[in-house]
Short mmCIF file of C-alpha atoms in Angstrom, two decimals:
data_model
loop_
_atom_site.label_atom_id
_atom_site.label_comp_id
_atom_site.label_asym_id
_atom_site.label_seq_id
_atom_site.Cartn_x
_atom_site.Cartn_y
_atom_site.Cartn_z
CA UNK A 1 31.13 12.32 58.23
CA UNK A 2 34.50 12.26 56.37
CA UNK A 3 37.52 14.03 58.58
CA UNK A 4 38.19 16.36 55.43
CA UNK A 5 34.35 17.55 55.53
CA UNK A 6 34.23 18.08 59.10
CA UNK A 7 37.63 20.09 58.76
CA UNK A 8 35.81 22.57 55.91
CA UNK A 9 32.63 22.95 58.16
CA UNK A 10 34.96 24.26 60.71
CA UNK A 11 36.29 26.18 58.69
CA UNK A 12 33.30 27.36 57.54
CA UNK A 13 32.17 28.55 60.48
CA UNK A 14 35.38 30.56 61.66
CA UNK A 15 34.55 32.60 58.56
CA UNK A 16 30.98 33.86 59.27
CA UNK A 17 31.31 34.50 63.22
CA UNK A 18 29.32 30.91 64.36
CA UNK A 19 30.14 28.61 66.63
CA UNK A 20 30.20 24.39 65.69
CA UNK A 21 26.06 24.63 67.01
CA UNK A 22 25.71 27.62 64.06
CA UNK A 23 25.23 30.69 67.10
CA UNK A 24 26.67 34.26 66.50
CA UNK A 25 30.04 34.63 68.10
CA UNK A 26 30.55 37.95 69.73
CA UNK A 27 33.34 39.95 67.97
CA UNK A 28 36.56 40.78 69.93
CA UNK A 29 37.20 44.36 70.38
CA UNK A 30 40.60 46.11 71.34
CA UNK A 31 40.74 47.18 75.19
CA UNK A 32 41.85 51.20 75.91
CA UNK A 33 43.44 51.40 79.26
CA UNK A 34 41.76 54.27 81.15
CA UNK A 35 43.73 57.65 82.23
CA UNK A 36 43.02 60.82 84.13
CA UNK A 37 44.56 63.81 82.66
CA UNK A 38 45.30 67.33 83.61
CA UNK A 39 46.21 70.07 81.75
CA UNK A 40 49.64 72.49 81.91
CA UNK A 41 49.25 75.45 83.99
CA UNK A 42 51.63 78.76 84.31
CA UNK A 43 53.15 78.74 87.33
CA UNK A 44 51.49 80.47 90.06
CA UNK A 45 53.50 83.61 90.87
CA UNK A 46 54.25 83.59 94.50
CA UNK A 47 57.15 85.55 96.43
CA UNK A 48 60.06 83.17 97.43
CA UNK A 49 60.56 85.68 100.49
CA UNK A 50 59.07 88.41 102.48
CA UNK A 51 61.62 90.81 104.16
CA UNK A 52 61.33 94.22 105.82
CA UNK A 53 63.19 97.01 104.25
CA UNK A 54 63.81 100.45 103.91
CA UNK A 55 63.91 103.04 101.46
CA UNK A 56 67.47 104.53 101.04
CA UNK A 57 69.09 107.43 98.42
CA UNK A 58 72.10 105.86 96.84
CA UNK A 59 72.97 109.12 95.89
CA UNK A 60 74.56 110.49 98.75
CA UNK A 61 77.58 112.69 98.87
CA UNK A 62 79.65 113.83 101.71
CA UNK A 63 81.80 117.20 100.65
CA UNK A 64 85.40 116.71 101.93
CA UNK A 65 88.14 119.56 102.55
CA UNK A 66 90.45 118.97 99.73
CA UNK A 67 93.51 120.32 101.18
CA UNK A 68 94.54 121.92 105.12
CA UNK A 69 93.09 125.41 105.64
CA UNK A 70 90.79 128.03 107.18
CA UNK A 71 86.96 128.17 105.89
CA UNK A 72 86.90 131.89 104.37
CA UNK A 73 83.25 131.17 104.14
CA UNK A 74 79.62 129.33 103.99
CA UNK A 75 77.60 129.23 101.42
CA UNK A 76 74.58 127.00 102.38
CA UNK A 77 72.80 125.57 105.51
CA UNK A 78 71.32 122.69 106.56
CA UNK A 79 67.69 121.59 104.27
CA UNK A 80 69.26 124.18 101.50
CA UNK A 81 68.84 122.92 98.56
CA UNK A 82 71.89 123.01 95.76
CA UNK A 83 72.21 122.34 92.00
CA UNK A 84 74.92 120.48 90.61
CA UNK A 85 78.19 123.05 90.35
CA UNK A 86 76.56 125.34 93.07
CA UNK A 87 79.29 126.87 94.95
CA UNK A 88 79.11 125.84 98.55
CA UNK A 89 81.75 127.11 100.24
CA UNK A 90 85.42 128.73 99.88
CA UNK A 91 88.53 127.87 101.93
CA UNK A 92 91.21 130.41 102.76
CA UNK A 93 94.62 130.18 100.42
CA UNK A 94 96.92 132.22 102.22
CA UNK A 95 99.05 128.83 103.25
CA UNK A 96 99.27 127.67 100.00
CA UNK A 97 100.37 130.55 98.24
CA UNK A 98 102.93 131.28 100.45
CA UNK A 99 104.28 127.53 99.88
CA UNK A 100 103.90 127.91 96.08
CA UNK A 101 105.69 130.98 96.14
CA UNK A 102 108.63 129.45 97.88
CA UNK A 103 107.94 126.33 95.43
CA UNK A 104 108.59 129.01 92.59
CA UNK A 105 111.36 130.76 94.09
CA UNK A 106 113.30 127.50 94.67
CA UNK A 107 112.80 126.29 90.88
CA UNK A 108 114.22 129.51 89.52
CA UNK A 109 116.81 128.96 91.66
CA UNK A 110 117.46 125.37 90.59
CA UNK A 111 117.03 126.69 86.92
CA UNK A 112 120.03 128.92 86.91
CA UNK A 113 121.96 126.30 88.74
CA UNK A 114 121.03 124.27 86.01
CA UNK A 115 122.24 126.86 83.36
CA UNK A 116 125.92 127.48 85.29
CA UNK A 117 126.25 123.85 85.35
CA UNK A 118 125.38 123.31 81.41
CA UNK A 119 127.77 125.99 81.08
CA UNK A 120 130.39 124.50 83.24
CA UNK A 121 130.41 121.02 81.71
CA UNK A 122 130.41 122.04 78.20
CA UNK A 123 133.42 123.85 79.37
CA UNK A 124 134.73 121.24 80.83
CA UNK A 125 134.30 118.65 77.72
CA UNK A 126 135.93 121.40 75.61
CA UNK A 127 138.98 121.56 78.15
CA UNK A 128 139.05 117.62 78.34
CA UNK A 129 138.44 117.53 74.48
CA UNK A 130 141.72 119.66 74.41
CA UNK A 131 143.80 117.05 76.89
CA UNK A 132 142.59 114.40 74.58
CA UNK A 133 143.97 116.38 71.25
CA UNK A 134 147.15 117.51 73.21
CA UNK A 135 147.73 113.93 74.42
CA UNK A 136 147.16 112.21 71.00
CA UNK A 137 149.49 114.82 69.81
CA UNK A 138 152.27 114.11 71.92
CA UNK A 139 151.57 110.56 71.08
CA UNK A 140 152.74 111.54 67.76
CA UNK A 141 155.43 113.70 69.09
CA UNK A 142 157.07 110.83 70.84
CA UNK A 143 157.09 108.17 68.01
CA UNK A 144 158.97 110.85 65.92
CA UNK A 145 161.21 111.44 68.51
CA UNK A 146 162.27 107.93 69.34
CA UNK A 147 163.00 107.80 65.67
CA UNK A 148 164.92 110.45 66.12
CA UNK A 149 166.90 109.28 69.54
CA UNK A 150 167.33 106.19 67.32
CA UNK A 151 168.96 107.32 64.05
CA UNK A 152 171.48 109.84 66.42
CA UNK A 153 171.82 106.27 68.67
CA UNK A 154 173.27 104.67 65.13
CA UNK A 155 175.06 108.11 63.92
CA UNK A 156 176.91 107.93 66.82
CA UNK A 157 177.93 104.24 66.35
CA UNK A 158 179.38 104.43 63.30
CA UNK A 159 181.22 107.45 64.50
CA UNK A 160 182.58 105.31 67.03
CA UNK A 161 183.56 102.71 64.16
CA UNK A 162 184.89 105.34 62.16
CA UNK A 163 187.01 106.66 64.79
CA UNK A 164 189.20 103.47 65.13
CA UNK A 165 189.82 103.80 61.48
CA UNK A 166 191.08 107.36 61.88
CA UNK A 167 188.48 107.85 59.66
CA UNK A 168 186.69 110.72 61.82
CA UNK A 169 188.38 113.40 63.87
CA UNK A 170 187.37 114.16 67.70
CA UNK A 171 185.22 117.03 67.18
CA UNK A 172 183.15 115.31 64.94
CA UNK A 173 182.64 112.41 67.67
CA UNK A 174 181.24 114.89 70.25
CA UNK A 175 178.75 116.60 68.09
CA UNK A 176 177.70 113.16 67.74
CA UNK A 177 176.79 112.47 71.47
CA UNK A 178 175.67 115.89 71.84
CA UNK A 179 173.10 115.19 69.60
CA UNK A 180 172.09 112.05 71.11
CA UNK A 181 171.92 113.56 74.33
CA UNK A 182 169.20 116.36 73.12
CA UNK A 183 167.49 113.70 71.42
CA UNK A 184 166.90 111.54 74.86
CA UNK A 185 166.26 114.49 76.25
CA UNK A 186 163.36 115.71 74.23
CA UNK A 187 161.98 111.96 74.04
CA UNK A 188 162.08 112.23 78.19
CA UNK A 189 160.25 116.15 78.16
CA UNK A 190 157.51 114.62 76.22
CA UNK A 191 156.96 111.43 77.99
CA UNK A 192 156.88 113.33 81.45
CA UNK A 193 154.07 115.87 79.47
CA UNK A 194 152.45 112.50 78.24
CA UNK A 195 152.26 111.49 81.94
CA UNK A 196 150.90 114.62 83.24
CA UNK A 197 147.92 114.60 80.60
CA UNK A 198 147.42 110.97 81.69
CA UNK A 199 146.93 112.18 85.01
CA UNK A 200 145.38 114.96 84.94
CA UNK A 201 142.60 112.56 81.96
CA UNK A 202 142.51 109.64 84.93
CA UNK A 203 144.45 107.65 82.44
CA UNK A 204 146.27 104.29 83.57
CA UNK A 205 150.00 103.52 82.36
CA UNK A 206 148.35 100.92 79.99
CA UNK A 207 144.95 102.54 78.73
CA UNK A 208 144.03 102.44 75.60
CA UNK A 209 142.21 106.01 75.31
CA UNK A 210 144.64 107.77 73.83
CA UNK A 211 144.34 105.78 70.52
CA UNK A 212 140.29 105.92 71.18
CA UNK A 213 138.99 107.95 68.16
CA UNK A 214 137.79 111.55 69.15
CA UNK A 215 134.52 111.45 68.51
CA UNK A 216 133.48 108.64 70.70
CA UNK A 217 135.44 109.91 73.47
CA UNK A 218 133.95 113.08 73.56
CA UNK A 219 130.56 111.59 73.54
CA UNK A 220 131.68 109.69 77.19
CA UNK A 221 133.10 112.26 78.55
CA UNK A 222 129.46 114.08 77.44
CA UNK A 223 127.79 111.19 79.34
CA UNK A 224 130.29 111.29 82.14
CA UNK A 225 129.97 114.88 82.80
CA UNK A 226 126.57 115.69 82.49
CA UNK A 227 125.28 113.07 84.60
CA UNK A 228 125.14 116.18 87.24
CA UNK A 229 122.77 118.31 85.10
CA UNK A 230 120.53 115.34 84.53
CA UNK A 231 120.50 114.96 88.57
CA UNK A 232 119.46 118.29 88.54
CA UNK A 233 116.89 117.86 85.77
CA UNK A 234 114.83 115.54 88.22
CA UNK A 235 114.94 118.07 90.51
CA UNK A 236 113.48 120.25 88.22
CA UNK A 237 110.50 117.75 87.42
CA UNK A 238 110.02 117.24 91.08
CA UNK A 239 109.25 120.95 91.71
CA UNK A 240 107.40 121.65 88.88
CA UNK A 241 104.70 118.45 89.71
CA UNK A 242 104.84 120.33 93.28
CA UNK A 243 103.93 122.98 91.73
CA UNK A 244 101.33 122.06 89.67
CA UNK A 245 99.67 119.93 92.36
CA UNK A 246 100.05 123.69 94.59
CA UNK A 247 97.87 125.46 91.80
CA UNK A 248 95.71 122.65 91.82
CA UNK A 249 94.88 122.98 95.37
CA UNK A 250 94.41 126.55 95.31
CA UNK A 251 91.93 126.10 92.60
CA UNK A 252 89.88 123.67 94.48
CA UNK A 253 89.34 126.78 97.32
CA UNK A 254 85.89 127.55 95.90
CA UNK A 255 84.04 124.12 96.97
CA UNK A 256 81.41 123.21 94.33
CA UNK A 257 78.54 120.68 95.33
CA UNK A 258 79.13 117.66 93.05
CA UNK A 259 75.21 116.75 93.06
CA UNK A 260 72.03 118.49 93.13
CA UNK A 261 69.81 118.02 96.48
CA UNK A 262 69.52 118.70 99.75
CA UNK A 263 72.23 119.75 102.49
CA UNK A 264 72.02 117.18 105.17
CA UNK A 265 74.20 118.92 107.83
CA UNK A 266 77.37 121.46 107.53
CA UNK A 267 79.82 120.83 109.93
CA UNK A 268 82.68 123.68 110.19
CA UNK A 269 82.04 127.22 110.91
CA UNK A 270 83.72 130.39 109.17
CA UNK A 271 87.56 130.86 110.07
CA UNK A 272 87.89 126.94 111.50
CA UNK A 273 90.70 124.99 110.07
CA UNK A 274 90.11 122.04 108.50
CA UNK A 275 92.65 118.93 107.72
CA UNK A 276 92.47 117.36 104.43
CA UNK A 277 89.38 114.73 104.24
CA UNK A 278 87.45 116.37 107.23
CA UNK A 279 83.66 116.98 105.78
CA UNK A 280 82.70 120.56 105.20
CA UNK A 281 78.36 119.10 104.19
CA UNK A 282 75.99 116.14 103.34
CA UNK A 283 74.13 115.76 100.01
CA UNK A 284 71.36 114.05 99.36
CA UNK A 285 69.71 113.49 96.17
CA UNK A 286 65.66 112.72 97.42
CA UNK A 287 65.01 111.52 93.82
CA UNK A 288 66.89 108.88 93.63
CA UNK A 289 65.62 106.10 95.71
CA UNK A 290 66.17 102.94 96.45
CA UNK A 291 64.89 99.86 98.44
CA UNK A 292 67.61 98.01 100.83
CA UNK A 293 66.89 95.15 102.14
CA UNK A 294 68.26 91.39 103.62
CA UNK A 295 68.39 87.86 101.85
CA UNK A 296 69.39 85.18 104.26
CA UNK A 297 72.38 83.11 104.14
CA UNK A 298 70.83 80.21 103.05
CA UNK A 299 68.41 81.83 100.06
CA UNK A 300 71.04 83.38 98.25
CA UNK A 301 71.70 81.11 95.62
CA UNK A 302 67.90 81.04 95.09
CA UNK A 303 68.25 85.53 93.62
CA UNK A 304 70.53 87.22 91.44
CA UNK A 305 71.02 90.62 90.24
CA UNK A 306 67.71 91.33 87.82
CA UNK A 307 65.05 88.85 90.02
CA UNK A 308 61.77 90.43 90.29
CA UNK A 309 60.74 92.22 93.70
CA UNK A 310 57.54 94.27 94.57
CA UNK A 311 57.21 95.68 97.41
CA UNK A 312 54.58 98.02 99.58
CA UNK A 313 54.95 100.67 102.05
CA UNK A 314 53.15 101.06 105.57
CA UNK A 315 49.28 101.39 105.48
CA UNK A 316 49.58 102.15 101.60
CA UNK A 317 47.21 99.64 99.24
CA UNK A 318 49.78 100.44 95.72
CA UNK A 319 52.27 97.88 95.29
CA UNK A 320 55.41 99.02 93.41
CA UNK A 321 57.52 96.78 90.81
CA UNK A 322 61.11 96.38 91.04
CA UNK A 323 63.61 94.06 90.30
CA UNK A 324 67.77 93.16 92.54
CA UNK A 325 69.64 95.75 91.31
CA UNK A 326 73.09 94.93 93.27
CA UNK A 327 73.82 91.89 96.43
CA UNK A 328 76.28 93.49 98.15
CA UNK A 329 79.59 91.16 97.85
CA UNK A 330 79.99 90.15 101.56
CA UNK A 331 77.98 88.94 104.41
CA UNK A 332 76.69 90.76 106.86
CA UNK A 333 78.56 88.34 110.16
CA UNK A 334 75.56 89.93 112.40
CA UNK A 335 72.36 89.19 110.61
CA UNK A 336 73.36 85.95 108.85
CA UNK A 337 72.17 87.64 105.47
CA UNK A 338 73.50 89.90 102.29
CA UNK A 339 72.50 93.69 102.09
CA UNK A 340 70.30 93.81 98.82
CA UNK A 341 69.43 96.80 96.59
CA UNK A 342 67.09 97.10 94.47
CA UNK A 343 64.96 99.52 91.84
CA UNK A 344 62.49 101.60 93.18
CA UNK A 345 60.39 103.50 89.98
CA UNK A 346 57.65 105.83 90.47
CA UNK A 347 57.24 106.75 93.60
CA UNK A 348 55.26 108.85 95.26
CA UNK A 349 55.87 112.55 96.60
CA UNK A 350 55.21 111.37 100.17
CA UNK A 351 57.52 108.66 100.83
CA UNK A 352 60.94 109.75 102.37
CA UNK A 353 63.93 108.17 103.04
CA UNK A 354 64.14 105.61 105.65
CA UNK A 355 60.59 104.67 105.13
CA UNK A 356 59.44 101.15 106.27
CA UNK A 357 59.17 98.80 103.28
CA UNK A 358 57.92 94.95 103.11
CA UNK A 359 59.44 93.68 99.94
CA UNK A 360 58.40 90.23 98.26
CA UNK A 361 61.84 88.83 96.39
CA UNK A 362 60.55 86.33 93.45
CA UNK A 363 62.97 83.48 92.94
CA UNK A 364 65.28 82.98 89.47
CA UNK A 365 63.03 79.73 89.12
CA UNK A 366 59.66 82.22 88.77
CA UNK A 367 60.97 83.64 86.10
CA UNK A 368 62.55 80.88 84.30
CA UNK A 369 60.35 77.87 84.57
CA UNK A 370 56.63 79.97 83.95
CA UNK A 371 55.23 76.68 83.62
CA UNK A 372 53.95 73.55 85.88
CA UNK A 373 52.17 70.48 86.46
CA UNK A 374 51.92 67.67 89.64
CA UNK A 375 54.80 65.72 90.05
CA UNK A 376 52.30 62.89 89.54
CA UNK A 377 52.39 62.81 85.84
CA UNK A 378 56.22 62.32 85.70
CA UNK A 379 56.96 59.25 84.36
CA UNK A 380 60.12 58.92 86.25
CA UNK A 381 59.08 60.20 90.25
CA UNK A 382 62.64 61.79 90.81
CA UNK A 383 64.53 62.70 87.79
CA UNK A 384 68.43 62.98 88.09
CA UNK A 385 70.48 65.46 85.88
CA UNK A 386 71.26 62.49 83.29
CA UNK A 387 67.51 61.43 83.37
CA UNK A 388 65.50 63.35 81.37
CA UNK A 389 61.66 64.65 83.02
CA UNK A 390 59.20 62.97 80.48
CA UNK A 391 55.12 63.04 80.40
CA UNK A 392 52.56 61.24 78.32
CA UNK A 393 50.78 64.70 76.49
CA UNK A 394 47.37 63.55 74.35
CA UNK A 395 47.44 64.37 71.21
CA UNK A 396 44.31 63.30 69.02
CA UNK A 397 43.43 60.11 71.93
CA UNK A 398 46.71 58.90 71.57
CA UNK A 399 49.73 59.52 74.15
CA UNK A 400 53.37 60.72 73.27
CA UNK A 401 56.15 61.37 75.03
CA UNK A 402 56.93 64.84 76.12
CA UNK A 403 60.21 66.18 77.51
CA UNK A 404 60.46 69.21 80.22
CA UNK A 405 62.85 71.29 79.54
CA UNK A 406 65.00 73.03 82.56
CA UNK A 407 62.19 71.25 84.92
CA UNK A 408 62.90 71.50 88.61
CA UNK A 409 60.54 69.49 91.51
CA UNK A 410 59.69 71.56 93.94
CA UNK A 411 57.42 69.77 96.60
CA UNK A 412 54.18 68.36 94.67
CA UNK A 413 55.01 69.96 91.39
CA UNK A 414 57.20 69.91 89.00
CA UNK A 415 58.20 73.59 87.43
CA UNK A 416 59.60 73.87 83.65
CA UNK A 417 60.04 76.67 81.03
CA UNK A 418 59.44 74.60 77.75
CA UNK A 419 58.20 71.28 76.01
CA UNK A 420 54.51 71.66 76.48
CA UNK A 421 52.39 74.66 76.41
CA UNK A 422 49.71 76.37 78.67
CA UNK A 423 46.37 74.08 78.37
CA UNK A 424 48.10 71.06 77.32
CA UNK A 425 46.20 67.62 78.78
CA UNK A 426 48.65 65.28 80.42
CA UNK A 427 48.31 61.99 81.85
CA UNK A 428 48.21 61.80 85.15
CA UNK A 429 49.73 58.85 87.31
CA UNK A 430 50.92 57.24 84.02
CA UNK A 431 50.51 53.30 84.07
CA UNK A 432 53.67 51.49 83.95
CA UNK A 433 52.32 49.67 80.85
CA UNK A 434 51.56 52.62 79.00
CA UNK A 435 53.49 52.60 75.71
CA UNK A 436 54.22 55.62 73.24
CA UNK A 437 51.05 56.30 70.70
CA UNK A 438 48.47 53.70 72.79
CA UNK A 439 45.25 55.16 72.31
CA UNK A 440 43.24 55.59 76.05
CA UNK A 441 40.31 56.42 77.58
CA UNK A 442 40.08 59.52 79.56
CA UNK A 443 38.48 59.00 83.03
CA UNK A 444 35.23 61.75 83.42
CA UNK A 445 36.28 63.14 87.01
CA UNK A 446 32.95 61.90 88.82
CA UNK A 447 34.17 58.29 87.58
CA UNK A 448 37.36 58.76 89.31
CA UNK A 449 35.98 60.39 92.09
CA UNK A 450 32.85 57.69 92.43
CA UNK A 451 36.08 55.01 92.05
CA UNK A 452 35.16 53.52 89.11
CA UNK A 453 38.61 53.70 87.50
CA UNK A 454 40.76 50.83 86.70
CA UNK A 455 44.07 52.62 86.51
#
C-alpha cells in the first residue's frame, strides 16, 4: 500500500468518527465546571444597640420674673392646668412707675434745656455772623483808608517841594500835615477795632477767615456751636430707650404662661420680692414626648440624626417606631456616651414622663445597604476602596460579573444597597478559573453535602 493511499484512508477515517481498526470513536464533549449558588437576600433587620431610656417632655418651660418686684398675686397651683396666654400671675409696679416717672420728669427737663440751648446758639451764630460782617467790613474800611493816609502822605510831599520854591505859603503846609495826621489816625482806630473782632472771633494775626466767604463760615461756626445740642440730643435718645424699656417692663406685670400644660411647682408666695430671672412656675407640656437615651463613645459614627429606633416600655408587648431626632453636640465625660433624642408617636394615655424605656437604635448601614449575601461569593475576599466588590450572578447557565454597590463586610457577609436584586442566584466560592459568560453546572445541595463536588 502506496504512502498517498494510506494517507487518504486516514483521512478517511478522521471524517466518520473510526479509528485505523474501523471502531466508533467516542465524541469529545465540552466540560462545565461545577458551582454552588445562593441567592440575594434583604438584609436581616437587627438593632445595632440596645440601651435603656426614658421618656422625657421636651417641652418644658420654666416662667421667670422679668424684672425686680413684689408678687401682687397667684394665679395657679401646682397640677393646674393652663392654656397658652393664660394669665398666671401679676407682679406689683409701684417701683417701676415711680422710676419712669422720674425717667419722664428728667427728659422734659433735658427737652427744654435742649430748646434754651437751640435758642442760645442760633443766637450766638447770628452775633458771630455779625463779627464776621463787621470784621470784613473794616477790612474794607482799612484798605480805603491806607489809600487815603497815602495820597495825604504824597500831598504833603509836594507841599514840602513846593515850599522851597516859595511856591506855597505856611498855612497851606500845616493843613497838609494836619490832614495826614487824621488820616494815620483813623487807619490806627480801625486796625485796633480789627484787632478786637479778631479777638473776640479767636482769630490769629495771620488767619485767613476774614477773606473766608460768609456762607461757609457760618456753616462752621453752625457745626462748631451746636456740637452742645447734639451732646444733648444723645441724652435725649438715652432716656427715651430708658423709657421705653420702663413701659416695657411694666407691661410684662401680668405673667402669661407661654405653653399650654401642667404647672409643675410655683415657687414665690403673694407679696415676696423677686429679682429678675428668679422662677415664679414649671410647665410641662404631657403631649409632647420624647425618648432620651445614650449611644456610646465608640458607636457614634455608626447613627445619625433620622436612623431608625423602636423601642418598648416595661411589661408592655406594643413596640413603638421612631427614628434620632437630635445627638446632643457634646459628650457626656461621665458615661462615656452622647445624650440622644428621639421621636416618640402615638403613645398611649398611660405612659408618663420618666417612664423606663429599652430602645433598639438601627445602624445608618440597615437602612442603606437593605441587601446581602456571604462574603464567600466575593470574588476578591477583602475589597479595598479602589477595588471594586464583584460576584459571578447566573443569568440563563452562564455567569457574569456583578458589581455591589456601597457594599460593606461585616463579619461573614457582605451588606450592599444595589447591583443585584432580592432572589438573585450567585456563585458561591467562585473558582479562580472561572471566566466571564462560562456556562456551569449548578451543584444539587445533597451533592455538595454527600461531597461529590469538584469545585
Amino acid at each position: 500500500m502506496t504512502a498517498p493511499f494510506v494517507l487518504l484512508l486516514s483521512l478517511l477515517f478522521l471524517s466518520t468518527g473510526c479509528d485505523q481498526d474501523g471502531n466508533d470513536r467516542p465524541a469529545k464533549t465540552d466540560i462545565k465546571p461545577k458551582v454552588r449558588t445562593v441567592v440575594v437576600e434583604e438584609t436581616k433587620r437587627s438593632p445595632e444597640l440596645v440601651s435603656p431610656g426614658t421618656l422625657v417632655s421636651r417641652d418644658r418651660r420654666i416662667v421667670s420674673s422679668p424684672f425686680n418686684a413684689f408678687v401682687e398675686f397667684l394665679q395657679v397651683k401646682p397640677g393646674q392646668s393652663v392654656s397658652p396666654g393664660e394669665t398666671i400671675a401679676r407682679l406689683n409696679t409701684r417701683e417701676l412707675e415711680t422710676e419712669l416717672e422720674i425717667l419722664r420728669q428728667q427728659l422734659a427737663r433735658v427737652q427744654t434745656e435742649r430748646e434754651r440751648t437751640l435758642v442760645a446758639v442760633r443766637q450766638e451764630i447770628s452775633r458771630e455772623k455779625q463779627k464776621y460782617i463787621d470784621l470784613q467790613r473794616l477790612e474794607i474800611e482799612i484798605g480805603r483808608q491806607r489809600r487815603e493816609v497815602e495820597s495825604d502822605r504824597e500831598d504833603l510831599q509836594t507841599a514840602l517841594e513846593l515850599e522851597q520854591s516859595g511856591g506855597i505859603s505856611e498855612k497851606e503846609l500845616s493843613q497838609h500835615r494836619e490832614n495826614l495826621l487824621r488820616s494815620r489816625e483813623v487807619l490806627e482806630d480801625l486796625g485796633l477795632r480789627r484787632e478786637m473782632l479778631r479777638l473776640s472771633l479767636k482769630l490769629g494775626p495771620d488767619s485767613a477767615k476774614s477773606t473766608t466767604p460768609l456762607s461757609a463760615v457760618e456753616e462752621q461756626l453752625r457745626g462748631e456751636l451746636e456740637h452742645g445740642v447734639h451732646i444733648i440730643d444723645r441724652e435725649i435718645t438715652e432716656l427715651e430707650i430708658r423709657i421705653e424699656e420702663m413701659v416695657d417692663k411694666i407691661e410684662q406685670s401680668s405673667i402669661e404662661a407661654p405653653i399650654g400644660g401642667r404647672i409643675t411647682f410655683v415657687d414665690p408666695s403673694v407679696g415676696e420680692y423677686l429679682q429678675r430671672g428668679e422662677a415664679i412656675c414649671g410647665i410641662l407640656n404631657p403631649e409632647e414626648l420624647f425618648v432620651q437615651t445614650y449611644i456610646p463613645e465608640s458607636r457614634i459614627p455608626h447613627f445619625s440624626e433620622g436612623s431608625s429606633v423602636q423601642f418598648q416600655f416595661f411589661n408592655e408587648p406594643t413596640v413603638y417606631e421612631g427614628r434620632i431626632l437630635y445627638l446632643f453636640p457634646e459628650i457626656d465625660s461621665q458615661r462615656r456616651s452622647i445624650p440622644v433624642l428621639c421621636s416618640a408617636q402615638d403613645l398611649p394615655d398611660s405612659v408618663k414622663p420618666g417612664a423606663y424605656v429599652e430602645v433598639r437604635l438601627y445602624s445608618q448601614l440597615s437602612e442603606t445597604a437593605p441587601l446581602s449575601l456571604p462574603r464567600e461569593t466575593l470574588l476578591l475576599p477583602d475589597p479595598s476602596e479602589h477595588q471594586a466588590a464583584e460576584v459571578f450572578v447566573l443569568r440563563d447557565g452562564r455567569v457574569f460579573k456583578a458589581r455591589l454597590k456601597d457594599a460593606q463586610v461585616r463579619e461573614n457577609r457582605v451588606v450592599f444597597s444595589a447591583g443585584l436584586s432580592p432572589g438573585d442566584t450567585v456563585v458561591l466560592q467562585p473558582p479562580q478559573s472561572l471566566r466571564e459568560g462560562a456556562s456551569v453546572e449548578i451543584i444539587p445541595s445533597q451533592e455538595y453535602e454527600t461531597g461529590d463536588s469538584h469545585v
